[in-house]
Short mmCIF file of C-alpha atoms in Angstrom, two decimals:
data_model
loop_
_atom_site.label_atom_id
_atom_site.label_comp_id
_atom_site.label_asym_id
_atom_site.label_seq_id
_atom_site.Cartn_x
_atom_site.Cartn_y
_atom_site.Cartn_z
CA MET A 1 0.00 0.00 0.00
CA PRO A 2 1.38 3.46 -0.86
CA CYS A 3 2.43 5.68 2.04
CA ALA A 4 0.04 8.43 3.06
CA THR A 5 0.98 11.93 2.00
CA PRO A 6 0.94 14.72 4.61
CA PHE A 7 -1.93 17.14 4.24
CA GLY A 8 -1.25 20.66 3.06
CA ARG A 9 1.35 21.66 0.50
CA PRO A 10 2.83 18.12 0.04
CA MET A 11 -0.61 16.87 -1.06
CA ARG A 12 -0.74 19.25 -4.03
CA LYS A 13 1.53 17.00 -6.11
CA HIS A 14 -1.39 14.57 -6.43
CA PHE A 15 -3.78 17.16 -7.87
CA LEU A 16 -4.10 18.96 -11.18
CA ILE A 17 -4.24 22.50 -9.79
CA ASP A 18 -2.18 25.16 -11.57
CA PRO A 19 0.81 25.96 -9.33
CA ASP A 20 0.08 29.66 -9.92
CA PHE A 21 -3.48 29.30 -8.61
CA ILE A 22 -4.46 28.79 -4.95
CA ASN A 23 -7.73 26.86 -4.99
CA LEU A 24 -9.55 28.21 -1.93
CA ASN A 25 -13.06 27.52 -3.27
CA HIS A 26 -13.09 23.73 -3.50
CA GLY A 27 -16.68 23.74 -2.23
CA SER A 28 -18.14 25.11 -5.45
CA PHE A 29 -16.86 22.74 -8.12
CA GLY A 30 -14.40 20.37 -6.44
CA THR A 31 -11.43 18.81 -8.18
CA TYR A 32 -9.78 15.39 -8.33
CA PRO A 33 -6.29 13.83 -8.19
CA THR A 34 -4.26 12.49 -11.10
CA THR A 35 -5.01 8.86 -10.20
CA VAL A 36 -8.73 9.54 -10.61
CA ARG A 37 -8.05 11.30 -13.91
CA ALA A 38 -6.31 8.12 -15.09
CA ALA A 39 -9.41 6.10 -14.22
CA LEU A 40 -11.66 8.64 -15.98
CA ARG A 41 -9.56 8.63 -19.14
CA GLY A 42 -9.42 4.85 -19.08
CA PHE A 43 -13.20 4.56 -19.14
CA GLN A 44 -13.50 7.26 -21.81
CA ASP A 45 -10.87 5.59 -24.00
CA GLU A 46 -12.63 2.24 -23.67
CA ALA A 47 -15.93 3.87 -24.65
CA GLU A 48 -14.37 5.35 -27.79
CA ALA A 49 -12.58 2.12 -28.70
CA ARG A 50 -15.75 0.00 -28.65
CA PRO A 51 -18.80 2.24 -28.15
CA ASP A 52 -21.60 -0.32 -28.31
CA PRO A 53 -20.02 -3.01 -26.10
CA PHE A 54 -18.96 -0.40 -23.55
CA ILE A 55 -22.27 1.47 -23.30
CA ARG A 56 -24.51 -1.59 -23.51
CA TYR A 57 -22.59 -4.13 -21.43
CA THR A 58 -19.64 -2.60 -19.57
CA SER A 59 -21.38 0.52 -18.28
CA PRO A 60 -24.12 -1.22 -16.23
CA LYS A 61 -21.52 -3.37 -14.46
CA ALA A 62 -19.20 -0.43 -13.76
CA LEU A 63 -22.18 1.53 -12.51
CA ASP A 64 -23.14 -1.24 -10.10
CA ILE A 65 -19.61 -1.33 -8.67
CA SER A 66 -19.70 2.42 -8.01
CA ARG A 67 -23.19 2.26 -6.54
CA GLU A 68 -22.09 -0.53 -4.22
CA ALA A 69 -19.12 1.56 -3.05
CA ILE A 70 -21.13 4.71 -2.42
CA ALA A 71 -23.94 2.79 -0.70
CA LYS A 72 -21.47 1.21 1.69
CA MET A 73 -20.00 4.61 2.45
CA ILE A 74 -23.37 6.06 3.52
CA ASN A 75 -24.61 2.81 5.11
CA VAL A 76 -27.59 1.96 2.91
CA PRO A 77 -28.34 -0.89 0.46
CA ARG A 78 -27.11 -0.57 -3.10
CA HIS A 79 -30.61 -0.82 -4.53
CA GLU A 80 -31.49 2.47 -2.80
CA CYS A 81 -28.71 4.46 -4.51
CA VAL A 82 -28.45 5.68 -8.10
CA PHE A 83 -26.44 8.41 -9.82
CA VAL A 84 -27.60 11.64 -11.44
CA LYS A 85 -25.56 14.54 -12.79
CA ASN A 86 -25.78 16.93 -9.84
CA ALA A 87 -27.77 17.83 -6.74
CA THR A 88 -30.01 20.23 -8.65
CA THR A 89 -30.95 17.41 -11.04
CA GLY A 90 -31.56 15.08 -8.08
CA VAL A 91 -33.90 17.48 -6.29
CA GLU A 92 -35.72 18.25 -9.53
CA THR A 93 -36.13 14.52 -10.19
CA ILE A 94 -37.84 14.05 -6.83
CA LEU A 95 -40.14 17.05 -7.25
CA GLN A 96 -40.99 16.04 -10.82
CA ASN A 97 -42.11 12.58 -9.67
CA ILE A 98 -44.23 13.45 -6.63
CA PRO A 99 -47.91 13.71 -7.62
CA PHE A 100 -48.77 17.02 -5.96
CA GLN A 101 -52.45 17.67 -5.24
CA PRO A 102 -54.29 20.96 -4.68
CA GLY A 103 -53.38 22.28 -1.25
CA ASP A 104 -49.97 20.58 -1.13
CA VAL A 105 -47.09 22.74 0.10
CA ILE A 106 -43.31 22.53 0.03
CA ILE A 107 -41.41 24.29 2.82
CA TYR A 108 -37.86 25.46 2.27
CA PHE A 109 -35.40 27.83 3.95
CA GLU A 110 -34.27 31.38 3.23
CA THR A 111 -30.73 30.27 2.37
CA ILE A 112 -31.73 27.59 -0.15
CA TYR A 113 -29.38 27.15 -3.11
CA GLY A 114 -30.63 29.61 -5.72
CA ALA A 115 -31.15 27.12 -8.54
CA LEU A 116 -33.39 24.99 -6.32
CA GLU A 117 -35.62 27.93 -5.43
CA LYS A 118 -36.00 28.67 -9.13
CA GLY A 119 -36.96 25.03 -9.66
CA ILE A 120 -39.64 25.29 -6.98
CA LEU A 121 -41.04 28.43 -8.59
CA SER A 122 -41.16 26.60 -11.91
CA HIS A 123 -43.15 23.76 -10.33
CA ILE A 124 -45.60 26.26 -8.87
CA GLU A 125 -46.27 27.47 -12.42
CA SER A 126 -47.16 24.03 -13.76
CA THR A 127 -48.54 22.03 -10.79
CA PRO A 128 -50.91 22.64 -7.84
CA LEU A 129 -47.88 22.91 -5.54
CA GLN A 130 -47.58 25.90 -3.22
CA ALA A 131 -44.47 27.02 -1.34
CA ARG A 132 -43.72 28.52 2.06
CA LYS A 133 -40.31 29.88 3.04
CA VAL A 134 -38.64 29.75 6.45
CA GLN A 135 -37.28 33.27 6.72
CA TYR A 136 -34.37 34.08 9.01
CA GLN A 137 -31.06 35.89 9.24
CA CYS A 138 -27.73 34.76 10.61
CA PRO A 139 -26.40 34.44 13.20
CA ILE A 140 -28.88 31.85 14.43
CA SER A 141 -28.77 28.61 16.39
CA HIS A 142 -29.80 25.12 15.33
CA ASP A 143 -32.63 25.16 17.86
CA ASP A 144 -33.99 28.42 16.48
CA LEU A 145 -33.82 27.13 12.90
CA VAL A 146 -35.87 24.08 13.87
CA GLU A 147 -38.37 26.21 15.78
CA LYS A 148 -38.78 28.61 12.87
CA PHE A 149 -39.44 25.60 10.64
CA LEU A 150 -42.12 24.34 13.02
CA ASP A 151 -43.70 27.80 13.09
CA VAL A 152 -44.07 27.71 9.31
CA VAL A 153 -45.52 24.19 9.49
CA ARG A 154 -48.10 25.32 12.06
CA ASN A 155 -48.99 28.48 10.14
CA THR A 156 -49.34 26.56 6.88
CA ARG A 157 -51.64 24.01 8.46
CA ALA A 158 -53.67 26.85 9.97
CA GLU A 159 -54.38 27.83 6.36
CA GLU A 160 -55.86 24.32 5.96
CA LEU A 161 -53.04 23.35 3.60
CA ASN A 162 -51.08 20.09 3.53
CA VAL A 163 -47.34 20.28 4.19
CA LYS A 164 -46.29 17.59 1.74
CA ILE A 165 -42.51 17.91 1.66
CA ALA A 166 -39.67 19.92 3.21
CA LEU A 167 -36.39 20.76 1.46
CA PHE A 168 -33.40 21.65 3.62
CA ASP A 169 -29.62 21.69 3.46
CA LEU A 170 -27.06 19.42 5.02
CA VAL A 171 -24.43 22.18 4.81
CA SER A 172 -25.75 25.38 3.32
CA SER A 173 -23.82 27.15 0.58
CA LEU A 174 -24.07 30.92 1.20
CA PRO A 175 -23.64 31.47 4.05
CA ALA A 176 -21.78 28.23 4.68
CA MET A 177 -22.88 26.49 7.87
CA ARG A 178 -23.83 23.04 9.03
CA PHE A 179 -27.60 22.78 9.07
CA PRO A 180 -29.59 20.90 11.76
CA PHE A 181 -30.44 18.25 9.17
CA GLU A 182 -30.64 15.44 11.73
CA GLU A 183 -33.19 17.31 13.86
CA LEU A 184 -35.19 18.47 10.83
CA THR A 185 -35.35 14.92 9.46
CA ASP A 186 -36.67 13.71 12.79
CA VAL A 187 -39.23 16.52 12.96
CA CYS A 188 -40.45 15.71 9.44
CA ARG A 189 -40.85 12.06 10.37
CA LYS A 190 -42.92 12.94 13.45
CA GLU A 191 -45.02 15.48 11.54
CA GLY A 192 -45.72 13.20 8.56
CA ILE A 193 -43.77 15.40 6.13
CA LEU A 194 -41.51 14.01 3.41
CA SER A 195 -37.89 15.06 4.04
CA LEU A 196 -35.70 15.98 1.07
CA ILE A 197 -32.09 16.78 2.03
CA ASP A 198 -29.94 18.83 -0.30
CA GLY A 199 -26.60 17.31 0.68
CA ALA A 200 -24.66 18.92 -2.16
CA HIS A 201 -21.85 19.55 0.35
CA GLY A 202 -22.17 16.14 1.97
CA ILE A 203 -20.32 13.05 0.81
CA GLY A 204 -16.60 13.37 1.42
CA HIS A 205 -17.12 16.46 3.59
CA ILE A 206 -18.65 15.23 6.85
CA PRO A 207 -19.48 11.73 8.19
CA LEU A 208 -22.84 10.43 6.94
CA ASP A 209 -24.96 7.48 8.06
CA LEU A 210 -28.22 7.51 6.11
CA GLY A 211 -29.09 4.06 7.44
CA THR A 212 -29.51 5.64 10.86
CA LEU A 213 -30.79 9.05 9.69
CA GLN A 214 -33.38 7.59 7.29
CA PRO A 215 -34.48 10.66 5.32
CA ASP A 216 -37.15 10.22 2.66
CA PHE A 217 -34.88 11.53 -0.09
CA PHE A 218 -31.24 12.63 -0.19
CA VAL A 219 -28.91 13.99 -2.87
CA SER A 220 -25.17 14.63 -2.60
CA ASN A 221 -22.59 15.71 -5.15
CA CYS A 222 -19.63 13.33 -5.36
CA HIS A 223 -17.68 15.82 -7.49
CA LYS A 224 -17.49 18.46 -4.75
CA TRP A 225 -15.76 16.80 -1.78
CA LEU A 226 -15.24 13.14 -2.72
CA PHE A 227 -12.66 13.78 -5.50
CA VAL A 228 -14.89 12.32 -8.23
CA PRO A 229 -14.84 14.10 -11.66
CA ARG A 230 -17.69 16.41 -12.61
CA SER A 231 -20.50 15.66 -12.77
CA CYS A 232 -21.61 12.95 -10.38
CA CYS A 233 -24.26 12.96 -7.68
CA VAL A 234 -25.76 10.16 -5.62
CA LEU A 235 -29.53 10.09 -5.31
CA TYR A 236 -30.80 8.06 -2.35
CA VAL A 237 -34.41 6.89 -2.26
CA PRO A 238 -35.33 4.26 0.38
CA GLU A 239 -37.23 1.27 -0.91
CA HIS A 240 -40.52 2.35 0.66
CA ASN A 241 -40.49 5.56 -1.44
CA GLN A 242 -39.30 4.11 -4.74
CA HIS A 243 -42.84 3.58 -6.00
CA LEU A 244 -43.05 7.37 -6.33
CA ILE A 245 -40.12 7.59 -8.74
CA ARG A 246 -41.16 6.58 -12.26
CA THR A 247 -39.12 8.85 -14.52
CA THR A 248 -35.71 10.41 -14.86
CA ILE A 249 -34.87 13.88 -16.19
CA PRO A 250 -35.12 13.72 -19.12
CA THR A 251 -37.52 10.80 -19.34
CA SER A 252 -35.60 7.98 -20.94
CA TRP A 253 -35.50 4.21 -21.52
CA GLY A 254 -36.14 3.20 -17.92
CA TYR A 255 -39.48 5.04 -17.63
CA ILE A 256 -41.99 3.15 -15.49
CA PRO A 257 -45.52 3.62 -16.90
CA PRO A 258 -48.54 3.71 -14.56
CA PRO A 259 -50.16 0.34 -13.80
CA GLY A 260 -52.69 -0.74 -16.40
CA THR A 261 -51.31 1.40 -19.22
CA THR A 262 -50.01 0.22 -22.57
CA GLU A 263 -46.59 -1.44 -22.42
CA THR A 264 -43.80 0.77 -23.78
CA THR A 265 -40.81 -0.19 -25.90
CA PRO A 266 -38.35 -2.29 -23.85
CA SER A 267 -35.17 -0.59 -22.73
CA ILE A 268 -32.09 -1.02 -24.91
CA MET A 269 -30.12 -1.81 -21.73
CA LYS A 270 -30.29 -5.43 -20.62
CA SER A 271 -28.98 -6.19 -17.14
CA ASP A 272 -27.58 -9.60 -16.25
CA ASP A 273 -28.80 -9.11 -12.67
CA PRO A 274 -32.37 -10.44 -12.29
CA SER A 275 -32.61 -8.96 -8.78
CA LYS A 276 -32.22 -5.40 -10.04
CA THR A 277 -35.24 -3.29 -9.14
CA PRO A 278 -37.18 -1.06 -11.55
CA PHE A 279 -35.82 1.94 -9.64
CA GLU A 280 -32.25 0.85 -10.30
CA SER A 281 -32.93 0.15 -13.97
CA LEU A 282 -34.66 3.52 -14.31
CA PHE A 283 -31.36 5.40 -13.85
CA GLU A 284 -29.11 2.96 -15.69
CA PHE A 285 -29.25 4.69 -19.07
CA VAL A 286 -30.59 8.26 -19.22
CA GLY A 287 -29.90 9.11 -22.84
CA THR A 288 -26.43 9.13 -24.35
CA ASN A 289 -24.14 10.83 -21.83
CA ASP A 290 -20.55 10.54 -20.75
CA ASP A 291 -21.18 8.67 -17.50
CA ALA A 292 -17.49 7.92 -16.94
CA PRO A 293 -17.42 10.16 -13.81
CA TYR A 294 -19.93 7.78 -12.19
CA PHE A 295 -17.50 4.89 -12.63
CA CYS A 296 -14.66 6.74 -10.85
CA VAL A 297 -16.05 6.45 -7.32
CA PRO A 298 -13.87 3.39 -6.48
CA ALA A 299 -10.73 5.21 -7.69
CA ALA A 300 -11.58 8.24 -5.58
CA LEU A 301 -12.22 6.11 -2.50
CA LYS A 302 -8.94 4.26 -3.05
CA PHE A 303 -7.04 7.57 -3.14
CA ARG A 304 -8.77 8.73 0.03
CA SER A 305 -7.95 5.47 1.78
CA GLU A 306 -4.35 4.97 0.65
CA ILE A 307 -3.00 8.48 0.12
CA CYS A 308 -5.13 10.37 2.65
CA SER A 309 -5.27 7.56 5.27
CA GLY A 310 -9.04 7.33 5.36
CA GLU A 311 -12.24 9.26 5.79
CA GLU A 312 -11.96 10.10 9.48
CA ARG A 313 -8.56 11.76 9.02
CA ILE A 314 -9.91 13.82 6.12
CA TYR A 315 -13.00 14.99 8.02
CA MET A 316 -10.96 15.99 11.06
CA TYR A 317 -8.49 17.97 8.96
CA LEU A 318 -11.18 19.78 6.98
CA GLU A 319 -13.08 20.92 10.06
CA SER A 320 -9.95 21.89 11.97
CA LEU A 321 -8.43 23.86 9.08
CA ALA A 322 -11.69 25.61 8.17
CA ASN A 323 -12.19 26.82 11.72
CA GLU A 324 -8.56 27.82 12.28
CA ALA A 325 -8.61 29.71 8.99
CA ALA A 326 -11.85 31.49 9.85
CA ASP A 327 -10.56 32.61 13.24
CA LEU A 328 -7.34 33.87 11.64
CA LEU A 329 -9.17 35.77 8.90
CA ALA A 330 -11.60 37.36 11.37
CA ALA A 331 -8.69 38.46 13.60
CA VAL A 332 -6.83 40.07 10.69
CA LEU A 333 -9.98 41.85 9.45
CA ASP A 334 -11.18 42.72 12.98
CA THR A 335 -14.52 41.06 12.32
CA ASP A 336 -16.09 37.76 13.39
CA VAL A 337 -16.92 34.23 12.24
CA LEU A 338 -20.50 33.17 11.59
CA GLN A 339 -21.67 31.06 14.52
CA GLU A 340 -24.49 30.92 17.05
CA PRO A 341 -25.24 34.22 18.83
CA ASN A 342 -23.97 34.49 22.39
CA LEU A 343 -21.99 31.25 22.15
CA LYS A 344 -20.38 30.54 25.53
CA PRO A 345 -16.58 30.22 25.72
CA GLY A 346 -15.44 26.63 25.34
CA VAL A 347 -18.71 25.53 23.69
CA GLN A 348 -18.30 24.22 20.15
CA SER A 349 -20.34 25.90 17.45
CA GLN A 350 -22.71 23.47 15.72
CA LEU A 351 -22.79 25.71 12.66
CA ARG A 352 -19.01 25.36 12.27
CA CYS A 353 -18.85 21.53 12.46
CA CYS A 354 -17.79 21.15 8.83
CA GLY A 355 -15.08 22.06 6.34
CA MET A 356 -16.57 25.39 5.25
CA THR A 357 -16.79 28.55 7.32
CA THR A 358 -18.14 32.05 6.82
CA VAL A 359 -16.35 35.26 7.87
CA ARG A 360 -17.77 38.76 7.98
CA LEU A 361 -15.97 41.41 5.95
CA PRO A 362 -15.62 44.88 7.50
CA ILE A 363 -18.25 46.19 5.08
CA ALA A 364 -21.79 46.98 6.22
CA ILE A 365 -24.62 47.80 3.83
CA GLN A 366 -26.43 51.09 4.22
CA GLY A 367 -29.85 50.71 5.82
CA ARG A 368 -28.96 47.82 8.11
CA SER A 369 -29.83 48.12 11.81
CA GLY A 370 -27.36 47.91 14.67
CA PRO A 371 -23.97 49.45 15.42
CA VAL A 372 -21.05 49.47 12.99
CA LYS A 373 -17.41 49.97 14.03
CA PRO A 374 -15.91 53.29 12.89
CA SER A 375 -13.17 51.38 11.05
CA TYR A 376 -15.74 49.59 8.86
CA LEU A 377 -17.00 50.79 5.50
CA MET A 378 -20.68 51.62 5.09
CA LEU A 379 -21.57 50.61 1.52
CA GLN A 380 -24.49 52.08 -0.38
CA ALA A 381 -27.04 49.46 -1.35
CA ASP A 382 -26.72 50.18 -5.06
CA LYS A 383 -22.96 49.50 -4.83
CA VAL A 384 -23.30 45.97 -3.42
CA ALA A 385 -23.47 44.02 -6.69
CA PRO A 386 -20.57 45.82 -8.46
CA THR A 387 -18.48 45.61 -5.27
CA ILE A 388 -18.97 41.87 -5.04
CA ASN A 389 -18.05 41.56 -8.71
CA TRP A 390 -14.90 43.66 -8.12
CA PHE A 391 -13.82 41.45 -5.23
CA GLN A 392 -14.25 38.23 -7.18
CA THR A 393 -12.72 39.35 -10.47
CA THR A 394 -9.77 41.00 -8.71
CA LEU A 395 -9.14 37.88 -6.65
CA THR A 396 -9.25 35.81 -9.82
CA TYR A 397 -7.16 37.89 -12.22
CA LYS A 398 -4.83 39.81 -9.93
CA TYR A 399 -4.21 37.37 -7.09
CA GLY A 400 -4.80 33.96 -8.68
CA THR A 401 -7.41 32.66 -6.29
CA PHE A 402 -11.15 32.76 -5.64
CA VAL A 403 -13.45 32.88 -2.62
CA PRO A 404 -17.15 33.74 -2.78
CA VAL A 405 -18.08 37.20 -1.53
CA PHE A 406 -21.78 37.73 -0.87
CA ASP A 407 -24.27 39.82 1.09
CA HIS A 408 -26.42 38.53 3.93
CA GLY A 409 -28.22 40.36 6.70
CA GLY A 410 -26.86 43.77 5.79
CA TRP A 411 -23.18 42.75 5.57
CA LEU A 412 -20.69 41.42 3.05
CA TRP A 413 -19.19 38.01 3.92
CA THR A 414 -16.74 35.54 2.46
CA ARG A 415 -16.77 31.74 2.49
CA LEU A 416 -13.73 29.57 3.14
CA SER A 417 -13.38 25.97 1.94
CA ALA A 418 -10.76 23.76 3.56
CA GLN A 419 -9.19 20.87 1.65
CA VAL A 420 -6.39 18.35 2.11
CA TYR A 421 -4.08 20.23 -0.30
CA LEU A 422 -4.46 23.50 1.66
CA GLU A 423 -2.83 24.65 4.89
CA ILE A 424 -3.15 27.60 7.26
CA SER A 425 -0.47 29.61 5.42
CA ASP A 426 -2.76 29.74 2.38
CA PHE A 427 -5.48 31.39 4.44
CA ALA A 428 -3.00 33.72 6.15
CA TRP A 429 -2.07 34.92 2.67
CA LEU A 430 -5.77 35.33 1.79
CA ALA A 431 -6.32 37.34 4.98
CA GLY A 432 -3.62 39.79 3.90
CA VAL A 433 -5.12 40.06 0.41
CA LEU A 434 -8.64 40.72 1.68
CA LYS A 435 -7.40 43.25 4.23
CA GLU A 436 -5.60 45.08 1.45
CA MET A 437 -8.68 45.01 -0.79
CA CYS A 438 -11.03 46.15 1.99
CA GLY A 439 -8.62 48.98 2.81
CA GLU A 440 -8.46 50.01 -0.82
CA LEU A 441 -12.25 50.05 -1.05
CA LYS A 442 -12.58 52.07 2.17
CA SER A 443 -10.00 54.60 0.95
CA LYS A 444 -12.36 55.28 -1.96
CA GLN A 445 -15.36 55.43 0.43
CA GLY A 446 -16.99 52.57 -1.42
CA ASP A 447 -16.84 54.39 -4.75
CA ILE A 448 -16.39 51.27 -6.89
CA GLU A 449 -16.18 53.33 -10.09
CA GLN A 450 -12.88 54.82 -8.90
CA LEU A 451 -11.44 51.34 -8.34
CA LEU A 452 -12.47 50.26 -11.82
CA GLN A 453 -10.70 53.14 -13.55
#
């Protein structure tokens, strides 16, 4: 077995990152090591060498091997796991299949991933579905998030509507924080509400045991934190809910027609496994795609086991580095890290139990309530969007890095993503860069046009 590589700078030799670029935003698109690229290219080369044999006969077997590996990792049976392209596709697949009736409602949270909210609005246009949003601002505690959810459930039912399904994060994107997904899943179970977890930032990021958690539906991108090539996402549907799922997006060869309808053309994919369920077969061939990323899960897990010394070591490093980096950045900027309000000394923040953290920039937005330090910049509301764009383009083209900058609750914030190829010196450098940029912006009194000249 190869020797493990120390985390931080020594780990970078295994990855494809440009040496002139510091990849501080792994959470958005992920990346993968050279050994996984070799596996990816191997599958792609085989597909081009013999297209029909590979797509018709090799692909289903390779898919089963990957599904077995990912199912074991999250502690569920293989027949409850399939792959889709990304978390947005997975959530849309679930919503597309549920037969919503008049009066049915989906509840989701203020900080939902933007594409998913747009998907919900699209469903409202074409189905009887209604939506209710859990509105809140950070900082906030897990307990308060759960209570706000229950308030919306109670208010919705007071309207004599049926809360059919709830969509919530595992780790939210912007702002980045660990969500109380365990508690919310339990609440949904007790309240008779279907739970749909957007775990885009899940697999490979924090420990997961879906066999114990038992949500109704779960999606998680493998290309973000698991070192699998883009795009690959696991969709988990427990056996007792699989009768609801009859089509993929787009509808393809595995479509399951309603009982009693005319039989459709048999699928072109023929599995040698007679025990395979209709749900498994449904996602086996969704049009002609390059599904080679799906087949790379075993290669990614091998790298994590042999080179990184296993999942537990990775999770511990990610959380430790993300929190150390956030504290350092906040100290340099004289701001604070997003966590529960009034957190007592020595008590661990539940929001920060993951590999992404959120740090306030010393830039308040005009019109917000509450005190602002004299050293901070007060930014006019109409300058927020161009200022964010200036931060991100300058970071990209001048400094050779990228971190998201965004507004929430009347402030600008930034998100940090830890990874095994990063170390605290990378974030110390970022802290200096952001301090310089914030100082430059304040010297111009937030006049972004002067900075763009």
